[in-house]
């Protein structure tokens, strides 16, 4: 019998890594992501399997928690073929290079400090370097297109369906034969929403024997995009009336593009006060360029913008501040600015500079538009921290803190259940990519509404499918 073992994103939301071992000896890894937040230490642990034994690596999408350990996988012996969309590898390159850079900088700082104590040999080396990232691109690759099944030989086919989560994100179907019978295993990847501004709705799948489904928001429902639009507009207007500025920590991929689209719509409707919007994140700027390049995969809304304005995301109030000196100049602006900067969970990046300059001042507003993982600075602020530490300096949190969760690129409980309800055949359901307490709520809801049992996958547990 084929088996699956989870080596990441079991009872947590990061580190996605699932090994499917088929009876005929073929090993398929689905995603190889980075652990983040309070579980990030796990990145340094062995994978739990031999990377040299993996024949195929399927990648659902280019977020760090789905691609971030690929350089480690290659460094430790992976010789197989990577299968994913071309754009996913483009986004992954931006993400992995940034990750390698941050690890290098962190290492340099820790090394300097340890030198003063004479303990430099105790400092752990980064997980991988920028060169290791480049090596990934020497692996054999097959680029997928939606709904064009790829023959892996040995009677195995993989098919990518649109997950509507980020650019070219995929639900992956793995179809194989076992004991003369055809079996279909579906990995939901991260599932998007039906009312996303930038992405088309997730594809409906009707048939599967086994489903591995994400459960990030299995415990709750979000507000819709329209309500979020109004909430954001309200925060902007109120903050500008107080002569303040709006800070938005944002993930480089998807959330940033979604916020830009929403602000552009507000501008087009004449509802955005005159202001300066700074996209102050080199990584988000690069990701936005990749979105522009693959625009035909984006929503109708984006393509209408392109047709009418000749550009998807740009409008007169928006400035891209890639260069450090341009970023520094933002500090001179007194009011009426919207600053969008990384990192999305505030565990690094330029948003910290803006915290130092503006978080202590009650005239400003801080708007969270994405999930804040446990153990991150963002989560601390969301949970009500009155003081934070930025580069060793204490900063009080006086700015008004808002969380607008309608921007989530993940389906909520209703979205997940509705998507699951379209399956006409589904024998086994496994929950992955969610925090345990949320998964338990989701598990009960699946039983209540779909009359099906779902199993919460544990790290390393061997599951017969
Ligand atoms: Zn994702």
GROMACS .gro file of C-alpha atoms and ligand atoms in nm:
model
  466
    1UNK     CA    1   0.000   0.000   0.000
    2UNK     CA    2   0.120   0.352  -0.077
    3UNK     CA    3   0.209   0.557   0.229
    4UNK     CA    4   0.241   0.921   0.317
    5UNK     CA    5   0.453   1.079   0.584
    6UNK     CA    6   0.446   1.443   0.681
    7UNK     CA    7   0.782   1.604   0.747
    8UNK     CA    8   0.644   1.955   0.787
    9UNK     CA    9   0.312   2.139   0.829
   10UNK     CA   10   0.172   1.867   1.055
   11UNK     CA   11  -0.016   2.046   1.336
   12UNK     CA   12   0.162   2.369   1.237
   13UNK     CA   13   0.117   2.608   0.944
   14UNK     CA   14   0.473   2.615   0.814
   15UNK     CA   15   0.738   2.379   0.677
   16UNK     CA   16   0.510   2.197   0.428
   17UNK     CA   17   0.680   1.874   0.325
   18UNK     CA   18   0.496   1.550   0.251
   19UNK     CA   19   0.651   1.230   0.123
   20UNK     CA   20   0.434   0.997  -0.082
   21UNK     CA   21   0.591   0.653  -0.123
   22UNK     CA   22   0.431   0.436  -0.387
   23UNK     CA   23   0.427   0.059  -0.386
   24UNK     CA   24   0.651   0.046  -0.693
   25UNK     CA   25   0.928   0.228  -0.505
   26UNK     CA   26   0.873   0.573  -0.655
   27UNK     CA   27   0.902   0.850  -0.397
   28UNK     CA   28   0.723   1.179  -0.453
   29UNK     CA   29   0.780   1.477  -0.227
   30UNK     CA   30   0.509   1.743  -0.223
   31UNK     CA   31   0.661   2.079  -0.124
   32UNK     CA   32   0.972   2.139   0.083
   33UNK     CA   33   0.898   2.448   0.287
   34UNK     CA   34   1.063   2.639   0.565
   35UNK     CA   35   0.945   2.624   0.926
   36UNK     CA   36   0.878   2.973   1.059
   37UNK     CA   37   0.806   3.135   1.393
   38UNK     CA   38   0.846   2.932   1.709
   39UNK     CA   39   0.916   2.607   1.518
   40UNK     CA   40   1.194   2.751   1.299
   41UNK     CA   41   1.462   2.552   1.485
   42UNK     CA   42   1.324   2.243   1.307
   43UNK     CA   43   1.480   2.363   0.981
   44UNK     CA   44   1.814   2.245   1.115
   45UNK     CA   45   1.689   1.894   1.195
   46UNK     CA   46   1.744   1.613   0.943
   47UNK     CA   47   1.455   1.576   0.698
   48UNK     CA   48   1.354   1.236   0.835
   49UNK     CA   49   1.414   1.072   0.496
   50UNK     CA   50   1.706   1.054   0.257
   51UNK     CA   51   1.677   1.332  -0.005
   52UNK     CA   52   1.865   1.103  -0.249
   53UNK     CA   53   1.566   0.865  -0.243
   54UNK     CA   54   1.322   1.127  -0.372
   55UNK     CA   55   1.241   1.083  -0.742
   56UNK     CA   56   1.010   1.381  -0.793
   57UNK     CA   57   0.955   1.706  -0.607
   58UNK     CA   58   0.613   1.860  -0.678
   59UNK     CA   59   0.573   2.221  -0.570
   60UNK     CA   60   0.225   2.361  -0.507
   61UNK     CA   61   0.330   2.727  -0.495
   62UNK     CA   62   0.616   2.969  -0.433
   63UNK     CA   63   0.561   3.073  -0.070
   64UNK     CA   64   0.856   3.030   0.169
   65UNK     CA   65   0.669   2.776   0.382
   66UNK     CA   66   0.636   2.557   0.070
   67UNK     CA   67   0.974   2.609  -0.101
   68UNK     CA   68   1.214   2.736   0.167
   69UNK     CA   69   1.401   2.409   0.234
   70UNK     CA   70   1.456   2.310  -0.131
   71UNK     CA   71   1.821   2.430  -0.132
   72UNK     CA   72   1.883   2.213   0.177
   73UNK     CA   73   1.716   1.919   0.000
   74UNK     CA   74   1.944   1.960  -0.302
   75UNK     CA   75   2.252   2.015  -0.087
   76UNK     CA   76   2.176   1.692   0.098
   77UNK     CA   77   2.152   1.477  -0.211
   78UNK     CA   78   1.825   1.526  -0.401
   79UNK     CA   79   1.885   1.419  -0.762
   80UNK     CA   80   1.526   1.395  -0.883
   81UNK     CA   81   1.308   1.611  -1.106
   82UNK     CA   82   1.124   1.924  -0.991
   83UNK     CA   83   0.773   1.965  -1.129
   84UNK     CA   84   0.587   2.294  -1.096
   85UNK     CA   85   0.482   2.605  -1.288
   86UNK     CA   86   0.761   2.814  -1.438
   87UNK     CA   87   0.632   3.123  -1.255
   88UNK     CA   88   0.650   2.931  -0.925
   89UNK     CA   89   1.023   2.877  -0.980
   90UNK     CA   90   1.058   3.251  -1.057
   91UNK     CA   91   0.881   3.346  -0.734
   92UNK     CA   92   1.069   3.077  -0.541
   93UNK     CA   93   1.401   3.223  -0.659
   94UNK     CA   94   1.312   3.563  -0.515
   95UNK     CA   95   1.193   3.406  -0.191
   96UNK     CA   96   1.485   3.164  -0.145
   97UNK     CA   97   1.752   3.424  -0.231
   98UNK     CA   98   1.598   3.662   0.021
   99UNK     CA   99   1.593   3.385   0.279
  100UNK     CA  100   1.960   3.298   0.213
  101UNK     CA  101   2.050   3.666   0.241
  102UNK     CA  102   1.868   3.708   0.574
  103UNK     CA  103   2.035   3.394   0.711
  104UNK     CA  104   2.377   3.523   0.602
  105UNK     CA  105   2.322   3.860   0.771
  106UNK     CA  106   2.193   3.692   1.088
  107UNK     CA  107   2.496   3.463   1.090
  108UNK     CA  108   2.741   3.753   1.049
  109UNK     CA  109   2.588   3.937   1.346
  110UNK     CA  110   2.585   3.628   1.569
  111UNK     CA  111   2.944   3.546   1.466
  112UNK     CA  112   3.067   3.897   1.553
  113UNK     CA  113   2.904   3.881   1.895
  114UNK     CA  114   3.038   3.529   1.960
  115UNK     CA  115   3.391   3.640   1.863
  116UNK     CA  116   3.388   3.883   2.152
  117UNK     CA  117   3.318   3.588   2.385
  118UNK     CA  118   3.564   3.362   2.206
  119UNK     CA  119   3.281   3.125   2.115
  120UNK     CA  120   3.265   3.166   1.739
  121UNK     CA  121   3.291   2.791   1.678
  122UNK     CA  122   2.954   2.753   1.853
  123UNK     CA  123   2.772   2.971   1.598
  124UNK     CA  124   2.560   2.762   1.367
  125UNK     CA  125   2.610   2.817   0.994
  126UNK     CA  126   2.313   2.932   0.780
  127UNK     CA  127   2.089   2.657   0.643
  128UNK     CA  128   2.206   2.743   0.291
  129UNK     CA  129   2.373   3.014   0.087
  130UNK     CA  130   2.273   3.213  -0.221
  131UNK     CA  131   2.492   2.973  -0.422
  132UNK     CA  132   2.296   2.675  -0.289
  133UNK     CA  133   1.981   2.848  -0.418
  134UNK     CA  134   2.137   2.882  -0.764
  135UNK     CA  135   2.225   2.510  -0.759
  136UNK     CA  136   1.854   2.427  -0.729
  137UNK     CA  137   1.809   2.569  -1.079
  138UNK     CA  138   2.046   2.306  -1.222
  139UNK     CA  139   1.803   2.027  -1.125
  140UNK     CA  140   1.599   1.873  -1.405
  141UNK     CA  141   1.262   2.048  -1.419
  142UNK     CA  142   0.929   1.987  -1.586
  143UNK     CA  143   0.708   2.295  -1.608
  144UNK     CA  144   0.342   2.226  -1.549
  145UNK     CA  145   0.034   2.386  -1.703
  146UNK     CA  146  -0.308   2.359  -1.546
  147UNK     CA  147  -0.511   2.058  -1.656
  148UNK     CA  148  -0.234   1.905  -1.864
  149UNK     CA  149  -0.150   1.578  -1.686
  150UNK     CA  150   0.220   1.493  -1.677
  151UNK     CA  151   0.323   1.131  -1.727
  152UNK     CA  152   0.592   1.033  -1.476
  153UNK     CA  153   0.620   0.679  -1.613
  154UNK     CA  154   0.540   0.368  -1.408
  155UNK     CA  155   0.168   0.446  -1.460
  156UNK     CA  156   0.191   0.765  -1.251
  157UNK     CA  157   0.037   1.094  -1.362
  158UNK     CA  158   0.030   1.431  -1.190
  159UNK     CA  159  -0.214   1.704  -1.273
  160UNK     CA  160  -0.202   2.065  -1.158
  161UNK     CA  161  -0.531   2.250  -1.092
  162UNK     CA  162  -0.569   2.615  -1.000
  163UNK     CA  163  -0.574   2.671  -0.623
  164UNK     CA  164  -0.650   3.046  -0.648
  165UNK     CA  165  -0.408   3.123  -0.363
  166UNK     CA  166  -0.115   3.304  -0.528
  167UNK     CA  167   0.016   3.330  -0.885
  168UNK     CA  168  -0.003   2.984  -1.046
  169UNK     CA  169  -0.062   2.810  -0.712
  170UNK     CA  170  -0.176   2.454  -0.753
  171UNK     CA  171  -0.391   2.181  -0.616
  172UNK     CA  172  -0.202   1.868  -0.718
  173UNK     CA  173  -0.361   1.540  -0.816
  174UNK     CA  174  -0.138   1.233  -0.811
  175UNK     CA  175  -0.290   0.942  -1.001
  176UNK     CA  176  -0.136   0.595  -0.988
  177UNK     CA  177  -0.226   0.230  -1.006
  178UNK     CA  178  -0.210  -0.002  -0.712
  179UNK     CA  179  -0.311  -0.368  -0.715
  180UNK     CA  180  -0.476  -0.314  -1.053
  181UNK     CA  181  -0.693  -0.025  -0.931
  182UNK     CA  182  -0.654   0.344  -1.009
  183UNK     CA  183  -0.602   0.568  -0.710
  184UNK     CA  184  -0.620   0.948  -0.694
  185UNK     CA  185  -0.458   1.144  -0.413
  186UNK     CA  186  -0.526   1.517  -0.400
  187UNK     CA  187  -0.308   1.770  -0.222
  188UNK     CA  188  -0.505   2.092  -0.181
  189UNK     CA  189  -0.190   2.305  -0.139
  190UNK     CA  190  -0.300   2.637   0.006
  191UNK     CA  191  -0.651   2.713  -0.115
  192UNK     CA  192  -0.760   3.064  -0.210
  193UNK     CA  193  -1.089   3.250  -0.190
  194UNK     CA  194  -1.367   3.297  -0.443
  195UNK     CA  195  -1.367   3.678  -0.411
  196UNK     CA  196  -0.992   3.738  -0.440
  197UNK     CA  197  -0.910   4.055  -0.637
  198UNK     CA  198  -0.593   3.919  -0.798
  199UNK     CA  199  -0.650   3.546  -0.836
  200UNK     CA  200  -0.925   3.351  -1.010
  201UNK     CA  201  -1.137   3.118  -0.790
  202UNK     CA  202  -0.997   2.775  -0.698
  203UNK     CA  203  -1.089   2.489  -0.932
  204UNK     CA  204  -1.351   2.243  -0.820
  205UNK     CA  205  -1.241   1.880  -0.804
  206UNK     CA  206  -1.499   1.607  -0.797
  207UNK     CA  207  -1.312   1.286  -0.760
  208UNK     CA  208  -1.046   1.167  -0.520
  209UNK     CA  209  -0.979   0.866  -0.306
  210UNK     CA  210  -0.765   1.053  -0.061
  211UNK     CA  211  -0.748   1.425   0.019
  212UNK     CA  212  -0.478   1.611   0.209
  213UNK     CA  213  -0.627   1.948   0.284
  214UNK     CA  214  -0.482   2.261   0.442
  215UNK     CA  215  -0.662   2.387   0.751
  216UNK     CA  216  -0.503   2.725   0.831
  217UNK     CA  217  -0.840   2.891   0.887
  218UNK     CA  218  -1.040   2.574   0.955
  219UNK     CA  219  -1.173   2.730   1.274
  220UNK     CA  220  -1.313   3.059   1.146
  221UNK     CA  221  -1.469   3.263   0.872
  222UNK     CA  222  -1.324   3.583   0.728
  223UNK     CA  223  -1.503   3.892   0.633
  224UNK     CA  224  -1.544   3.938   0.259
  225UNK     CA  225  -1.321   4.152   0.038
  226UNK     CA  226  -1.586   4.429   0.020
  227UNK     CA  227  -1.599   4.463   0.399
  228UNK     CA  228  -1.220   4.464   0.414
  229UNK     CA  229  -1.211   4.737   0.150
  230UNK     CA  230  -1.444   4.951   0.363
  231UNK     CA  231  -1.245   4.878   0.681
  232UNK     CA  232  -0.917   4.976   0.517
  233UNK     CA  233  -1.071   5.288   0.366
  234UNK     CA  234  -1.204   5.387   0.706
  235UNK     CA  235  -0.864   5.339   0.875
  236UNK     CA  236  -0.692   5.544   0.601
  237UNK     CA  237  -0.941   5.831   0.625
  238UNK     CA  238  -0.937   5.843   1.004
  239UNK     CA  239  -0.556   5.827   1.022
  240UNK     CA  240  -0.512   6.101   0.763
  241UNK     CA  241  -0.761   6.321   0.950
  242UNK     CA  242  -0.524   6.290   1.249
  243UNK     CA  243  -0.235   6.376   1.017
  244UNK     CA  244  -0.093   6.029   1.061
  245UNK     CA  245   0.038   5.751   0.842
  246UNK     CA  246  -0.072   5.397   0.777
  247UNK     CA  247   0.180   5.113   0.810
  248UNK     CA  248   0.098   4.784   0.643
  249UNK     CA  249   0.335   4.490   0.704
  250UNK     CA  250   0.280   4.278   0.399
  251UNK     CA  251   0.387   3.949   0.250
  252UNK     CA  252   0.575   4.011  -0.074
  253UNK     CA  253   0.375   3.761  -0.273
  254UNK     CA  254   0.001   3.798  -0.324
  255UNK     CA  255  -0.095   4.010  -0.022
  256UNK     CA  256   0.099   4.307  -0.154
  257UNK     CA  257  -0.054   4.275  -0.500
  258UNK     CA  258  -0.401   4.238  -0.347
  259UNK     CA  259  -0.355   4.554  -0.137
  260UNK     CA  260  -0.226   4.745  -0.442
  261UNK     CA  261  -0.533   4.634  -0.641
  262UNK     CA  262  -0.766   4.740  -0.362
  263UNK     CA  263  -0.599   5.082  -0.326
  264UNK     CA  264  -0.611   5.127  -0.702
  265UNK     CA  265  -0.984   5.049  -0.703
  266UNK     CA  266  -1.035   5.305  -0.423
  267UNK     CA  267  -0.839   5.558  -0.629
  268UNK     CA  268  -1.048   5.485  -0.939
  269UNK     CA  269  -1.369   5.532  -0.741
  270UNK     CA  270  -1.238   5.868  -0.612
  271UNK     CA  271  -1.248   5.735  -0.254
  272UNK     CA  272  -0.878   5.740  -0.175
  273UNK     CA  273  -0.762   6.066  -0.012
  274UNK     CA  274  -0.463   6.232  -0.179
  275UNK     CA  275  -0.161   6.053  -0.040
  276UNK     CA  276   0.172   5.888  -0.114
  277UNK     CA  277   0.180   5.511  -0.116
  278UNK     CA  278   0.524   5.357  -0.080
  279UNK     CA  279   0.583   4.998  -0.173
  280UNK     CA  280   0.896   4.978   0.040
  281UNK     CA  281   1.006   4.623  -0.016
  282UNK     CA  282   1.255   4.518  -0.284
  283UNK     CA  283   1.122   4.164  -0.264
  284UNK     CA  284   0.759   4.270  -0.306
  285UNK     CA  285   0.863   4.490  -0.599
  286UNK     CA  286   1.033   4.192  -0.767
  287UNK     CA  287   0.731   3.970  -0.695
  288UNK     CA  288   0.499   4.235  -0.841
  289UNK     CA  289   0.711   4.234  -1.158
  290UNK     CA  290   0.668   3.855  -1.183
  291UNK     CA  291   0.290   3.896  -1.141
  292UNK     CA  292   0.295   4.150  -1.425
  293UNK     CA  293   0.491   3.907  -1.644
  294UNK     CA  294   0.237   3.625  -1.598
  295UNK     CA  295  -0.069   3.852  -1.605
  296UNK     CA  296  -0.279   3.612  -1.811
  297UNK     CA  297  -0.299   3.385  -1.504
  298UNK     CA  298  -0.449   3.664  -1.292
  299UNK     CA  299  -0.812   3.758  -1.227
  300UNK     CA  300  -1.043   3.934  -1.469
  301UNK     CA  301  -1.014   4.247  -1.255
  302UNK     CA  302  -0.635   4.258  -1.312
  303UNK     CA  303  -0.670   4.201  -1.683
  304UNK     CA  304  -0.935   4.474  -1.707
  305UNK     CA  305  -0.692   4.715  -1.539
  306UNK     CA  306  -0.426   4.612  -1.788
  307UNK     CA  307  -0.653   4.662  -2.087
  308UNK     CA  308  -0.785   4.997  -1.971
  309UNK     CA  309  -0.477   5.156  -1.807
  310UNK     CA  310  -0.197   4.963  -1.975
  311UNK     CA  311  -0.084   4.857  -1.626
  312UNK     CA  312  -0.225   4.631  -1.356
  313UNK     CA  313  -0.095   4.769  -1.032
  314UNK     CA  314   0.031   5.123  -1.102
  315UNK     CA  315  -0.156   5.447  -1.038
  316UNK     CA  316  -0.045   5.805  -0.966
  317UNK     CA  317  -0.008   5.785  -0.585
  318UNK     CA  318   0.209   5.474  -0.588
  319UNK     CA  319   0.589   5.483  -0.555
  320UNK     CA  320   0.828   5.189  -0.558
  321UNK     CA  321   1.121   5.245  -0.321
  322UNK     CA  322   1.368   4.973  -0.401
  323UNK     CA  323   1.683   5.170  -0.320
  324UNK     CA  324   1.782   5.215   0.044
  325UNK     CA  325   1.820   5.593   0.004
  326UNK     CA  326   1.463   5.623  -0.129
  327UNK     CA  327   1.339   5.414   0.160
  328UNK     CA  328   1.519   5.637   0.411
  329UNK     CA  329   1.355   5.946   0.259
  330UNK     CA  330   1.013   5.812   0.364
  331UNK     CA  331   1.114   5.896   0.723
  332UNK     CA  332   1.100   6.267   0.633
  333UNK     CA  333   0.733   6.247   0.537
  334UNK     CA  334   0.511   6.375   0.811
  335UNK     CA  335   0.166   6.252   0.721
  336UNK     CA  336  -0.066   6.112   0.454
  337UNK     CA  337   0.153   5.816   0.368
  338UNK     CA  338   0.065   5.452   0.331
  339UNK     CA  339   0.378   5.243   0.379
  340UNK     CA  340   0.365   4.884   0.264
  341UNK     CA  341   0.676   4.695   0.372
  342UNK     CA  342   0.800   4.348   0.460
  343UNK     CA  343   0.834   4.126   0.638
  344UNK     CA  344   0.470   4.025   0.657
  345UNK     CA  345   0.510   3.891   1.010
  346UNK     CA  346   0.750   4.171   1.112
  347UNK     CA  347   1.039   3.934   1.190
  348UNK     CA  348   1.280   4.142   0.980
  349UNK     CA  349   1.280   4.371   0.679
  350UNK     CA  350   1.215   4.741   0.638
  351UNK     CA  351   0.890   4.741   0.836
  352UNK     CA  352   1.107   4.743   1.150
  353UNK     CA  353   1.263   5.078   1.052
  354UNK     CA  354   0.913   5.218   1.011
  355UNK     CA  355   0.811   5.076   1.350
  356UNK     CA  356   1.105   5.262   1.504
  357UNK     CA  357   0.999   5.586   1.340
  358UNK     CA  358   0.624   5.565   1.379
  359UNK     CA  359   0.488   5.295   1.608
  360UNK     CA  360   0.531   5.506   1.925
  361UNK     CA  361   0.313   5.785   1.787
  362UNK     CA  362  -0.063   5.753   1.842
  363UNK     CA  363  -0.148   5.948   1.526
  364UNK     CA  364  -0.031   5.654   1.314
  365UNK     CA  365  -0.207   5.327   1.237
  366UNK     CA  366  -0.070   4.978   1.192
  367UNK     CA  367  -0.282   4.746   0.981
  368UNK     CA  368  -0.222   4.370   0.978
  369UNK     CA  369  -0.347   4.208   0.662
  370UNK     CA  370  -0.205   3.859   0.703
  371UNK     CA  371  -0.176   3.562   0.933
  372UNK     CA  372   0.073   3.618   1.218
  373UNK     CA  373   0.239   3.292   1.315
  374UNK     CA  374   0.304   3.218   1.684
  375UNK     CA  375   0.643   3.340   1.798
  376UNK     CA  376   0.670   3.629   1.549
  377UNK     CA  377   0.685   3.999   1.637
  378UNK     CA  378   0.362   4.053   1.442
  379UNK     CA  379   0.180   3.799   1.659
  380UNK     CA  380   0.309   3.971   1.975
  381UNK     CA  381   0.163   4.304   1.862
  382UNK     CA  382  -0.166   4.144   1.753
  383UNK     CA  383  -0.182   3.981   2.097
  384UNK     CA  384  -0.156   4.325   2.258
  385UNK     CA  385   0.214   4.386   2.335
  386UNK     CA  386   0.256   4.741   2.467
  387UNK     CA  387   0.631   4.751   2.405
  388UNK     CA  388   0.845   4.581   2.148
  389UNK     CA  389   1.215   4.555   2.083
  390UNK     CA  390   1.347   4.681   1.751
  391UNK     CA  391   1.720   4.633   1.689
  392UNK     CA  392   1.784   4.631   2.063
  393UNK     CA  393   1.582   4.946   2.123
  394UNK     CA  394   1.254   4.951   2.313
  395UNK     CA  395   0.963   5.101   2.118
  396UNK     CA  396   0.621   5.158   2.274
  397UNK     CA  397   0.316   5.061   2.071
  398UNK     CA  398   0.096   5.370   2.064
  399UNK     CA  399  -0.020   5.354   1.702
  400UNK     CA  400  -0.370   5.216   1.656
  401UNK     CA  401  -0.345   4.846   1.570
  402UNK     CA  402  -0.597   4.694   1.329
  403UNK     CA  403  -0.632   4.345   1.189
  404UNK     CA  404  -0.823   4.314   0.865
  405UNK     CA  405  -0.851   3.944   0.795
  406UNK     CA  406  -1.061   3.958   0.479
  407UNK     CA  407  -0.738   3.982   0.280
  408UNK     CA  408  -0.634   3.633   0.362
  409UNK     CA  409  -0.512   3.438   0.061
  410UNK     CA  410  -0.644   3.128   0.239
  411UNK     CA  411  -1.000   3.001   0.220
  412UNK     CA  412  -1.187   3.024   0.549
  413UNK     CA  413  -1.386   2.747   0.716
  414UNK     CA  414  -1.688   2.794   0.490
  415UNK     CA  415  -1.469   2.815   0.181
  416UNK     CA  416  -1.284   2.495   0.270
  417UNK     CA  417  -1.602   2.301   0.353
  418UNK     CA  418  -1.777   2.420   0.037
  419UNK     CA  419  -1.481   2.323  -0.176
  420UNK     CA  420  -1.475   1.979  -0.010
  421UNK     CA  421  -1.850   1.936  -0.054
  422UNK     CA  422  -1.807   1.926  -0.433
  423UNK     CA  423  -1.625   1.591  -0.420
  424UNK     CA  424  -1.860   1.316  -0.529
  425UNK     CA  425  -1.616   1.050  -0.413
  426UNK     CA  426  -1.382   1.094  -0.121
  427UNK     CA  427  -1.276   0.802   0.097
  428UNK     CA  428  -1.017   0.950   0.328
  429UNK     CA  429  -0.954   1.304   0.449
  430UNK     CA  430  -0.635   1.416   0.619
  431UNK     CA  431  -0.581   1.759   0.773
  432UNK     CA  432  -0.244   1.926   0.731
  433UNK     CA  433  -0.109   2.283   0.743
  434UNK     CA  434  -0.296   2.411   1.047
  435UNK     CA  435  -0.244   2.469   1.418
  436UNK     CA  436  -0.374   2.177   1.625
  437UNK     CA  437  -0.653   2.364   1.810
  438UNK     CA  438  -0.788   2.505   1.485
  439UNK     CA  439  -0.769   2.165   1.317
  440UNK     CA  440  -0.980   2.008   1.594
  441UNK     CA  441  -1.254   2.266   1.534
  442UNK     CA  442  -1.233   2.205   1.159
  443UNK     CA  443  -1.243   1.828   1.210
  444UNK     CA  444  -1.572   1.860   1.406
  445UNK     CA  445  -1.717   2.092   1.142
  446UNK     CA  446  -1.633   1.843   0.864
  447UNK     CA  447  -1.811   1.571   1.057
  448UNK     CA  448  -2.111   1.796   1.128
  449UNK     CA  449  -2.157   1.931   0.777
  450UNK     CA  450  -2.012   1.665   0.548
  451UNK     CA  451  -2.067   1.359   0.770
  452UNK     CA  452  -1.711   1.250   0.709
  453UNK     CA  453  -1.426   1.166   0.940
  454UNK     CA  454  -1.101   1.358   0.901
  455UNK     CA  455  -0.768   1.263   1.051
  456UNK     CA  456  -0.519   1.519   1.184
  457UNK     CA  457  -0.176   1.421   1.053
  458UNK     CA  458   0.112   1.408   1.302
  459UNK     CA  459   0.475   1.479   1.219
  460UNK     CA  460   0.646   1.166   1.085
  461UNK     CA  461   0.334   0.950   1.126
  462UNK     CA  462   0.313   0.683   0.854
  463UNK     CA  463  -0.028   0.690   0.687
  464UNK     CA  464  -0.146   0.408   0.465
  465UNK     CA  465  -0.343   0.541   0.172
  466LIG    ZN1  466   0.085   2.983   0.067
   0.00000   0.00000   0.00000
